[in-house]
């Protein structure tokens, strides 16, 4: 629902220096795109050879049960083996895998050897607790190295992780635990954010009291404040890692290429989040290929994906792909402007970051503090930049390019989704750029922009963004709800067999793609994906609320913010105190990211004659815009 109020600057070109073509991991775009399009199986089969397989695949792609596509059928692999085990057999064992900085300022670095040992130890702990192939494990942690260790350990033992972003609250956690039927949960006592402790364990305790499926909780000590530990259920991570059972040797479990690796919940058009399911084989091939080609990672790079491991960006491009490639990553625990607005730029300088990948909302947020903050630091180590999460407005693009990249670092504006696993529409470092456009599809990806019937729309016209061919990193299903998977993504263009992204987009005369935003009831708030229905059901779960409507309204820094309108039940009086109580309720139920910026108590909502709330009209009113066609309005 991002408002495309800016005019795509379709004739503003940026040409990267020729050096980005020399020695590039990616071949020439036009050539490889055409070659891949001719035979996607040959293309992806070739890419898969860069991984270590326990047994080769018999077929690259099985389309027989579409849309339940299968990739690398018959192949045996473990993604964690590719991320760790294979590297410790080479010189890379002594290479730094992860540099980490805590918000209070601690610094730590882990070599591939060390990370491999920690993961093996924890994999042994998990196994000793009875974790088996296919078990679902919930992870709810801050941005500390142990979250990466926990995820990789799950992969090693063949368990399926379900990471819940640390910004979610008790009800969101309880719902996800229940949906995944997850009996083991890994968390930490707390996380540092803006100098404050976010009490994660306390939230977990509340969530578990609602959803008693969880039998075991493993707690990493991070912030050190007292937490309650329930005997027989809760264990300290450091205690378990000190047991003799926690041996640093562990054979990665042989997985089928199509075995599930993780579930990651994301918002859709209903109140119930969707458990997006990804697998070991295709996901490993897709994330590592896209990272290698788009950000051209080399052994001397220091890669910083400034996302959270709790989102797909972190899964793919903090945890799995960089390790598969044997890269050095940086991860930071806390807030970008703590204690001062130069924190990020200081860390770029301190750690010699060479590639920075972040979201437009973060850029706009830091832009607000002015140029003096980045200008105090030597940012000359940066050679490539990236953007993800929502359309980047040309103004923010230009600032990022000029002030951060010093007019030489190209910006890779990567369009993709939780569902796609990795980059889908993106430049390569040697591709000419236009600020605000994600340029063209990655090799092997076929897209189109079409009308409701599926006809391609002409350049300059908005349409539905669809993906016309399967790709290895695609979601395989919605966990426990295959019908919803088919309905949601594959039914509108069932005849053609295309994947519906839910985004609207247009192409310009040069064939460059401009993403406009979601055209369903999903809102991007500070790059976070939220469903209006989730916020609404959160609001009506409060005893005072009879009906609620939530809409996304454009915001200069956050992309969109939420406005919500509630009708009270009889007997409740509107008041400032009640408004605050409702906001608090959402913070408790879903999390701070879902709290409406504006919450109004009203006596009626615009509805169709059949009783459907007209969000389009509410949104137009909220923005002070014309209401459009209101002939079906009953009010
Ligand atoms: C939605 C997916 C992909 C990782 C983070 C978000 C929007 C994402 C871009 C971009 C314009 C973008 C789309 C998409 N989006 N990247 N570069 N330009 N829009 O994953 O939470 O699953 O959200 O984010 O609307 O559908 P997600």
XYZ file of C-alpha atoms and ligand atoms in Angstrom:
662
model
C 0.000 0.000 0.000
C 2.938 2.298 -0.459
C 1.813 5.446 -2.159
C 3.853 5.997 -5.263
C 3.688 9.737 -4.885
C 7.111 10.216 -6.414
C 7.438 10.284 -10.143
C 9.757 7.556 -11.289
C 12.774 9.397 -12.590
C 12.917 7.143 -15.602
C 15.643 9.032 -17.367
C 18.069 9.399 -14.491
C 20.827 6.870 -15.151
C 23.843 5.865 -13.077
C 26.575 3.924 -14.794
C 28.836 1.848 -12.569
C 32.550 2.001 -13.116
C 33.962 -0.618 -15.487
C 35.829 -2.160 -12.548
C 32.538 -3.701 -11.403
C 32.562 -5.838 -14.538
C 36.129 -7.058 -14.182
C 36.474 -10.176 -12.026
C 32.762 -10.008 -11.201
C 31.244 -13.217 -9.828
C 28.290 -12.645 -12.162
C 28.578 -13.017 -15.913
C 27.381 -10.283 -18.276
C 23.702 -9.697 -17.545
C 22.174 -9.810 -21.026
C 24.109 -12.874 -22.054
C 23.449 -14.919 -18.931
C 19.830 -13.834 -18.711
C 19.132 -15.049 -22.234
C 21.069 -18.243 -21.680
C 19.285 -19.058 -18.409
C 15.863 -18.323 -19.925
C 16.450 -20.895 -22.642
C 16.947 -23.701 -20.145
C 16.348 -22.921 -16.477
C 17.081 -26.499 -15.431
C 20.521 -26.429 -17.016
C 21.143 -23.018 -15.476
C 20.205 -23.960 -11.905
C 21.769 -27.405 -12.240
C 25.052 -25.720 -13.085
C 24.763 -23.381 -10.098
C 24.002 -26.260 -7.732
C 27.409 -27.737 -8.499
C 29.035 -25.098 -6.316
C 27.563 -26.844 -3.258
C 28.620 -30.077 -1.571
C 26.045 -32.850 -1.988
C 26.070 -36.182 -0.155
C 24.383 -37.655 -3.213
C 23.680 -35.979 -6.561
C 20.173 -35.164 -7.742
C 18.403 -37.167 -10.406
C 16.316 -34.308 -11.727
C 16.774 -30.569 -11.348
C 13.064 -29.745 -11.468
C 9.958 -31.843 -11.109
C 6.846 -30.054 -12.372
C 4.549 -33.069 -12.180
C 2.587 -31.913 -9.146
C 2.534 -28.144 -9.805
C 2.352 -25.806 -7.970
C 4.096 -28.178 -5.557
C 7.343 -27.972 -7.488
C 10.333 -30.044 -6.422
C 13.962 -29.102 -6.953
C 17.060 -31.298 -7.117
C 14.944 -34.391 -6.707
C 16.802 -37.297 -5.138
C 19.714 -35.088 -4.074
C 21.044 -35.443 -0.520
C 22.408 -32.382 1.180
C 22.550 -30.454 4.440
C 22.684 -26.668 4.249
C 24.651 -26.426 7.519
C 27.260 -28.793 6.123
C 27.656 -26.351 3.252
C 27.788 -23.376 5.589
C 30.340 -24.835 8.016
C 31.648 -28.390 7.721
C 33.039 -28.031 4.242
C 34.900 -24.832 5.112
C 36.716 -26.242 8.123
C 38.343 -28.779 5.814
C 40.082 -25.915 3.999
C 42.175 -22.834 4.848
C 38.875 -21.119 5.656
C 38.811 -22.765 9.058
C 40.827 -19.811 10.285
C 38.854 -17.178 8.435
C 36.518 -14.983 10.441
C 32.931 -15.996 9.768
C 31.203 -13.502 12.021
C 32.162 -10.222 13.609
C 29.652 -9.105 16.174
C 29.161 -5.913 18.109
C 26.793 -5.632 21.068
C 24.886 -2.439 21.648
C 26.826 -1.660 24.850
C 29.973 -1.959 22.736
C 31.421 -5.469 23.203
C 33.057 -6.916 20.138
C 33.464 -10.565 19.328
C 34.607 -12.513 16.329
C 34.136 -16.149 15.492
C 36.183 -18.030 12.944
C 34.642 -20.756 10.841
C 36.367 -23.239 13.136
C 34.888 -21.752 16.279
C 31.413 -21.335 14.826
C 31.514 -24.920 13.584
C 32.431 -26.145 17.058
C 29.739 -24.115 18.808
C 27.124 -25.337 16.354
C 28.218 -28.940 16.789
C 28.062 -28.599 20.557
C 24.585 -27.200 20.478
C 23.470 -29.769 17.904
C 24.563 -32.434 20.398
C 22.618 -30.677 23.134
C 19.491 -30.622 20.974
C 19.857 -34.265 20.092
C 20.355 -35.205 23.721
C 17.062 -33.461 24.469
C 15.361 -35.769 22.021
C 15.183 -33.462 19.002
C 14.711 -35.439 15.809
C 14.600 -34.789 12.085
C 11.481 -32.822 11.237
C 10.775 -31.498 14.764
C 9.849 -27.819 14.866
C 11.898 -25.602 17.133
C 10.941 -22.043 17.981
C 13.668 -19.435 18.303
C 12.945 -16.042 19.885
C 16.133 -14.097 20.438
C 17.922 -10.828 19.904
C 20.720 -10.192 17.427
C 23.471 -12.142 19.148
C 25.744 -14.858 17.714
C 23.777 -17.550 19.560
C 20.765 -17.025 17.314
C 22.899 -17.998 14.332
C 24.311 -20.943 16.289
C 20.796 -22.059 17.229
C 19.512 -21.887 13.650
C 22.471 -23.772 12.197
C 22.274 -26.407 14.936
C 18.656 -27.072 14.041
C 19.650 -27.481 10.397
C 22.448 -29.854 11.382
C 20.162 -32.201 13.278
C 17.492 -31.920 10.600
C 15.029 -30.012 12.784
C 12.901 -27.227 11.328
C 13.426 -23.827 12.915
C 10.712 -21.260 13.294
C 12.324 -17.969 14.210
C 10.072 -15.298 15.651
C 11.342 -11.748 15.416
C 12.204 -10.346 18.860
C 9.847 -7.410 18.269
C 6.791 -9.652 18.422
C 4.859 -10.101 21.641
C 3.130 -12.836 23.545
C 0.047 -13.530 21.440
C 2.059 -13.541 18.209
C 4.491 -16.014 19.788
C 1.739 -18.221 21.199
C -0.016 -18.386 17.808
C 3.183 -19.371 16.027
C 4.145 -22.003 18.608
C 0.724 -23.507 18.256
C 0.675 -23.443 14.465
C 4.078 -25.142 14.289
C 3.306 -27.447 17.207
C 6.719 -26.693 18.594
C 7.775 -28.315 21.867
C 11.193 -26.747 22.272
C 11.924 -23.039 22.395
C 15.248 -21.222 22.435
C 15.367 -17.679 23.771
C 17.522 -15.316 25.805
C 16.944 -13.463 29.035
C 16.801 -10.165 27.189
C 18.110 -8.036 24.368
C 19.683 -4.601 24.390
C 17.824 -1.895 22.544
C 18.500 1.828 22.990
C 20.186 1.178 26.290
C 17.192 -0.700 27.647
C 16.612 -4.375 28.240
C 13.860 -5.931 26.161
C 12.698 -8.755 28.473
C 12.399 -11.609 25.995
C 12.218 -14.434 28.541
C 9.403 -12.692 30.407
C 7.439 -12.453 27.149
C 8.133 -16.112 26.432
C 6.754 -17.068 29.852
C 3.528 -15.210 29.117
C 3.282 -16.778 25.663
C 3.797 -20.282 27.022
C 1.120 -19.795 29.635
C -1.266 -19.293 26.691
C 0.133 -22.124 24.653
C 1.323 -24.954 26.894
C 2.711 -27.070 24.038
C 6.262 -26.049 24.918
C 8.006 -28.591 27.144
C 11.537 -27.235 27.107
C 12.993 -23.742 27.042
C 16.690 -23.053 26.546
C 17.772 -19.611 27.697
C 20.907 -17.771 26.584
C 22.175 -15.296 29.169
C 22.664 -11.963 27.473
C 21.448 -9.051 29.579
C 21.809 -10.632 33.014
C 18.734 -9.328 34.835
C 16.961 -11.891 37.044
C 14.493 -14.074 35.155
C 12.246 -16.815 36.408
C 13.396 -20.300 35.479
C 10.839 -23.054 35.775
C 12.337 -26.259 37.097
C 12.195 -29.124 34.655
C 11.255 -26.852 31.781
C 13.825 -24.053 31.567
C 17.581 -24.594 31.114
C 20.465 -22.179 30.772
C 22.265 -22.488 27.458
C 25.675 -22.084 29.113
C 24.924 -24.922 31.536
C 23.958 -27.255 28.722
C 26.959 -26.252 26.599
C 29.204 -27.138 29.527
C 27.937 -30.703 29.787
C 30.071 -33.588 28.484
C 27.287 -34.400 26.022
C 28.052 -31.105 24.235
C 30.891 -32.520 22.167
C 32.296 -30.338 19.381
C 31.926 -33.194 16.921
C 28.662 -33.786 15.106
C 27.929 -35.333 11.733
C 25.410 -33.225 9.821
C 22.298 -35.270 9.183
C 21.830 -36.238 5.535
C 18.729 -34.491 4.315
C 16.707 -34.868 1.213
C 17.024 -31.736 -0.950
C 13.292 -31.169 -0.443
C 13.280 -31.707 3.335
C 12.081 -28.641 5.236
C 14.725 -26.308 6.652
C 12.563 -23.677 8.268
C 9.168 -22.132 8.697
C 9.004 -18.359 8.793
C 5.733 -16.660 9.590
C 4.688 -13.673 7.558
C 1.575 -11.570 7.293
C -1.074 -12.137 4.705
C -4.545 -10.912 4.011
C -6.196 -12.710 6.911
C -5.506 -12.341 10.610
C -3.640 -15.641 10.726
C 0.042 -15.420 9.747
C 1.307 -17.815 7.111
C 4.092 -20.272 7.890
C 6.257 -20.007 4.793
C 8.185 -23.229 4.311
C 11.660 -23.435 2.758
C 13.880 -26.444 2.108
C 17.532 -27.461 2.358
C 18.495 -27.910 -1.291
C 16.885 -25.328 -3.547
C 17.109 -22.618 -0.916
C 20.859 -23.194 -0.493
C 21.412 -22.981 -4.251
C 19.255 -19.918 -4.706
C 20.427 -17.804 -1.759
C 24.120 -18.472 -2.370
C 23.918 -17.792 -6.113
C 22.001 -14.559 -5.692
C 24.308 -13.246 -2.944
C 27.423 -14.135 -4.880
C 26.293 -12.465 -8.072
C 24.459 -9.420 -6.732
C 26.898 -8.384 -4.004
C 29.918 -9.950 -5.638
C 31.308 -11.186 -2.319
C 35.003 -11.970 -2.291
C 37.241 -13.376 0.413
C 38.460 -9.952 1.490
C 34.978 -8.481 1.886
C 33.220 -7.573 5.077
C 29.554 -7.993 4.457
C 26.981 -6.278 6.620
C 23.362 -7.198 6.136
C 21.804 -4.899 8.718
C 18.555 -6.826 8.954
C 17.436 -9.030 11.827
C 17.935 -12.798 11.659
C 14.240 -13.039 12.582
C 13.185 -11.941 9.100
C 13.777 -13.617 5.776
C 16.481 -11.083 4.915
C 18.436 -12.275 7.933
C 17.745 -15.974 7.331
C 18.969 -15.808 3.760
C 21.617 -13.109 3.864
C 22.964 -13.050 7.425
C 22.817 -16.723 8.269
C 22.821 -19.045 5.286
C 24.132 -17.513 2.059
C 27.186 -15.669 3.458
C 28.348 -18.774 5.308
C 27.776 -21.006 2.295
C 29.990 -18.610 0.348
C 32.607 -18.610 3.123
C 32.280 -14.856 3.586
C 32.960 -12.657 6.610
C 29.779 -11.082 7.989
C 29.199 -8.374 10.504
C 26.191 -8.269 12.827
C 25.167 -5.541 15.268
C 22.801 -6.014 18.159
C 21.105 -2.705 18.736
C 19.579 0.513 17.471
C 21.175 2.455 14.573
C 21.232 5.758 16.449
C 22.442 4.621 19.836
C 24.059 6.295 21.684
C 24.472 8.810 18.836
C 23.285 8.978 15.234
C 26.771 8.077 14.019
C 26.671 4.529 15.400
C 26.272 2.790 12.055
C 28.863 4.953 10.310
C 31.299 4.456 13.150
C 30.901 0.694 12.841
C 31.416 0.847 9.078
C 34.725 2.568 9.778
C 35.725 0.460 12.803
C 35.114 -2.823 11.022
C 36.036 -1.797 7.489
C 32.651 -2.803 6.099
C 32.834 -3.150 2.316
C 29.232 -3.996 1.450
C 26.239 -2.616 3.346
C 22.722 -3.939 2.787
C 19.821 -2.216 4.523
C 16.272 -0.908 4.137
C 14.973 2.439 2.833
C 13.326 3.166 6.182
C 16.714 2.935 7.932
C 18.294 5.215 5.335
C 15.511 7.771 5.666
C 15.746 7.554 9.439
C 19.488 8.258 9.438
C 19.139 10.873 6.711
C 17.017 12.907 9.117
C 20.028 13.452 11.384
C 21.931 15.156 8.595
C 25.151 14.574 6.681
C 27.498 15.668 9.424
C 27.155 12.296 11.179
C 28.289 10.078 8.300
C 30.819 12.716 7.271
C 32.724 12.361 10.550
C 33.725 8.859 9.480
C 35.918 7.291 6.860
C 33.452 5.309 4.765
C 35.895 4.634 1.937
C 35.856 0.873 2.589
C 32.319 0.706 1.146
C 32.282 -0.498 -2.442
C 28.701 -1.697 -2.858
C 25.405 -0.806 -1.192
C 22.041 -2.517 -1.073
C 18.408 -1.766 -0.343
C 15.457 -4.023 0.437
C 11.990 -4.115 1.945
C 10.030 -1.461 0.122
C 10.455 0.868 -2.832
C 13.287 3.303 -2.219
C 12.249 6.832 -3.026
C 14.736 8.563 -5.353
C 15.553 11.194 -2.716
C 16.725 8.565 -0.236
C 18.504 6.699 -3.052
C 20.461 9.812 -4.001
C 21.412 10.541 -0.390
C 22.564 6.956 0.141
C 24.547 7.111 -3.099
C 26.131 10.513 -2.465
C 26.647 10.675 1.279
C 27.268 7.010 2.128
C 28.640 5.630 -1.143
C 30.530 8.824 -2.067
C 29.145 8.587 -5.594
C 31.039 5.487 -6.503
C 29.293 2.581 -4.760
C 26.414 1.239 -6.868
C 23.148 0.524 -5.022
C 21.606 -2.909 -5.466
C 17.874 -2.393 -4.976
C 16.712 -5.964 -4.451
C 13.045 -6.844 -4.765
C 11.956 -10.111 -3.187
C 9.689 -11.631 -0.524
C 9.684 -14.072 2.361
C 8.087 -16.443 -0.112
C 10.790 -16.126 -2.773
C 13.678 -16.989 -0.431
C 16.088 -14.644 -2.214
C 16.559 -11.783 -4.672
C 14.221 -11.858 -7.659
C 14.393 -8.444 -9.310
C 17.732 -6.773 -8.775
C 20.640 -5.165 -10.518
C 24.031 -6.827 -10.750
C 26.997 -4.594 -9.848
C 27.773 -3.800 -13.484
C 24.202 -2.954 -14.484
C 23.203 0.677 -15.150
C 20.919 1.960 -12.391
C 17.932 4.249 -12.068
C 17.113 5.526 -8.557
C 13.933 3.844 -7.357
C 13.930 0.937 -9.790
C 14.963 -2.617 -8.878
C 15.935 -2.826 -12.587
C 15.412 -6.308 -14.090
C 14.901 -9.911 -12.983
C 17.796 -12.067 -11.846
C 18.950 -14.640 -14.413
C 16.663 -17.682 -14.374
C 13.712 -15.620 -13.123
C 10.907 -14.866 -15.532
C 8.465 -12.162 -14.534
C 5.687 -10.173 -16.112
C 3.335 -7.372 -15.240
C -0.182 -8.276 -16.218
C -3.819 -7.241 -15.975
C -6.505 -9.228 -14.152
C -6.823 -11.639 -17.077
C -3.118 -12.145 -17.469
C -2.374 -9.962 -20.485
C 0.942 -8.119 -20.304
C 0.338 -4.444 -19.718
C 2.185 -1.871 -21.845
C 5.128 0.135 -20.433
C 4.058 2.850 -18.015
C 0.921 0.976 -16.942
C 0.385 -0.565 -13.500
C -0.352 -4.249 -13.259
C 0.065 -7.337 -11.106
C 3.595 -8.579 -10.764
C 3.714 -12.308 -11.511
C 6.485 -14.888 -11.706
C 6.127 -17.207 -14.662
C 8.648 -19.951 -13.982
C 9.493 -21.815 -10.769
C 12.817 -21.040 -9.078
C 14.828 -23.076 -6.542
C 14.289 -20.713 -3.582
C 10.506 -20.640 -3.885
C 8.355 -21.462 -0.873
C 7.146 -25.038 -1.040
C 3.921 -24.558 0.871
C 2.281 -22.790 3.785
C 2.986 -25.003 6.770
C -0.074 -27.084 7.564
C -2.232 -25.328 5.003
C -1.568 -26.465 1.446
C -4.973 -25.188 0.318
C -4.145 -21.694 1.403
C -0.821 -21.951 -0.456
C -2.622 -22.810 -3.682
C -5.377 -20.270 -3.152
C -3.094 -17.420 -2.170
C -0.372 -17.671 -4.764
C -1.494 -19.896 -7.605
C -5.219 -19.445 -8.110
C -5.581 -16.064 -9.795
C -3.473 -17.212 -12.750
C -4.090 -20.928 -12.359
C -4.631 -21.386 -16.079
C -1.192 -19.993 -16.852
C 0.505 -21.530 -13.808
C 1.953 -18.226 -12.587
C 2.870 -17.170 -9.061
C 1.021 -14.074 -7.814
C 3.308 -11.793 -5.799
C 0.659 -9.474 -4.348
C 2.635 -6.454 -5.563
C 1.722 -4.008 -8.255
C 4.434 -2.735 -10.530
C 5.093 -1.111 -13.870
C 7.798 -1.259 -16.473
C 9.310 1.775 -18.113
C 10.276 2.167 -21.759
C 13.685 0.610 -21.058
C 12.167 -2.504 -19.528
C 13.131 -1.481 -15.970
C 10.712 -2.556 -13.251
C 9.267 -0.084 -10.758
C 7.575 -1.674 -7.758
C 4.611 0.380 -6.619
C 3.628 -1.566 -3.533
C 1.288 -4.193 -2.199
C -2.107 -4.433 -3.781
C -3.584 -6.575 -1.060
C -4.314 -5.813 2.578
C -0.684 -6.003 3.565
C 1.107 -2.871 4.831
C 4.835 -2.246 4.920
C 5.595 -0.305 8.104
C 9.280 0.579 8.397
C 9.868 -2.306 5.997
C 8.003 -4.726 8.306
C 5.184 -6.633 6.772
C 1.859 -6.446 8.599
C -1.657 -7.413 7.681
C -4.465 -4.949 8.311
C -6.496 -7.973 9.443
C -3.929 -8.837 12.112
C -4.123 -5.361 13.608
C -7.911 -5.422 13.400
C -8.252 -8.785 15.116
C -5.802 -7.562 17.750
C -8.045 -4.581 18.391
C -11.315 -6.497 18.551
C -9.761 -8.911 21.036
C -9.984 -6.017 23.517
C -13.258 -6.123 25.484
C -14.163 -2.510 24.605
C -13.969 -2.872 20.829
C -16.894 -3.971 18.687
C -15.405 -3.325 15.256
C -12.100 -2.098 13.909
C -10.536 -1.042 10.633
C -6.835 -0.490 9.985
C -5.235 1.079 6.952
C -1.734 2.021 5.818
C -1.041 5.694 5.249
C 2.166 6.989 3.588
C 4.820 8.342 5.930
C 8.032 10.128 5.064
C 10.366 8.013 7.172
C 8.553 4.759 7.824
C 7.142 4.274 4.324
C 3.723 3.649 5.789
C 2.153 3.942 9.192
C -1.052 2.414 10.513
C -4.198 4.377 11.184
C -6.893 2.495 13.027
C -10.555 3.233 13.654
C -12.581 1.480 16.332
C -16.261 1.343 17.132
C -16.804 0.762 20.848
C -19.185 -1.727 22.374
C -22.251 -0.356 24.163
C -21.375 0.847 27.631
C -17.869 2.077 26.776
C -17.130 5.780 26.557
C -14.470 7.179 24.217
C -11.531 8.741 26.062
C -7.856 9.506 25.655
C -7.117 6.862 28.282
C -8.952 4.205 26.317
C -7.073 5.122 23.137
C -3.800 4.610 24.968
C -5.041 1.392 26.491
C -5.879 0.049 23.026
C -2.461 0.993 21.686
C -0.921 -0.770 24.644
C -3.076 -3.782 24.000
C -1.691 -4.058 20.454
C 1.854 -3.650 21.766
C 1.227 -6.564 24.154
C -0.627 -8.719 21.657
C 1.354 -8.317 18.451
C 4.320 -6.092 19.206
C 5.483 -2.472 19.040
C 5.689 -2.509 15.227
C 1.941 -3.008 14.948
C 0.903 -0.097 17.169
C -1.227 2.343 15.159
C 0.240 5.833 14.876
C -3.257 7.181 15.003
C -6.168 5.460 16.688
C -9.580 7.043 16.512
C -12.754 5.996 18.280
C -15.645 6.414 15.841
C -19.335 5.632 15.713
C -19.485 4.286 12.172
C -17.246 2.924 9.428
C -17.808 3.159 5.682
C -19.205 -0.170 4.509
C -20.579 -1.723 1.381
C -24.203 -2.738 1.361
C -23.086 -6.289 2.017
C -21.354 -5.109 5.187
C -17.736 -5.167 4.030
C -15.561 -2.416 5.470
C -14.300 -0.183 2.662
C -10.659 0.317 3.530
C -10.067 2.189 0.298
C -12.480 4.888 1.410
C -11.074 5.009 4.945
C -7.596 5.361 3.568
C -8.615 8.131 1.172
C -10.261 10.005 4.027
C -7.236 9.536 6.255
C -5.051 11.033 3.556
C -7.504 13.796 2.678
C -7.829 12.451 -0.857
C -10.868 11.991 -3.123
C -12.858 8.909 -2.116
C -13.237 7.536 -5.639
C -16.168 5.368 -6.574
C -18.477 5.202 -3.569
C -21.602 3.994 -5.326
C -21.614 0.764 -3.335
C -21.195 2.644 -0.087
C -23.852 2.189 2.571
C -23.442 4.794 5.262
C 7.323 -7.284 0.188
C 7.839 -8.550 0.784
C 12.434 -9.363 0.873
C 12.922 -9.247 2.200
C 12.242 -8.232 3.052
C 10.787 -8.111 2.831
C 8.238 -5.283 -0.622
C 10.668 -5.906 -0.778
C 11.412 -4.424 -2.175
C 12.123 -3.546 -3.055
C 10.088 -2.488 -3.514
C 10.026 -4.223 -2.023
C 7.267 -5.839 -1.628
C 7.217 -7.315 -1.313
N 9.596 -5.159 -1.131
N 11.767 -5.457 -1.395
N 13.442 -3.648 -3.255
N 11.407 -2.600 -3.713
N 9.369 -3.262 -2.685
O 10.144 -9.351 2.759
O 8.424 -9.003 4.519
O 8.145 -10.812 2.777
O 7.908 -8.390 2.185
O 8.229 -6.220 0.465
O 6.021 -5.260 -1.420
O 6.041 -7.965 -1.727
P 8.611 -9.451 3.113
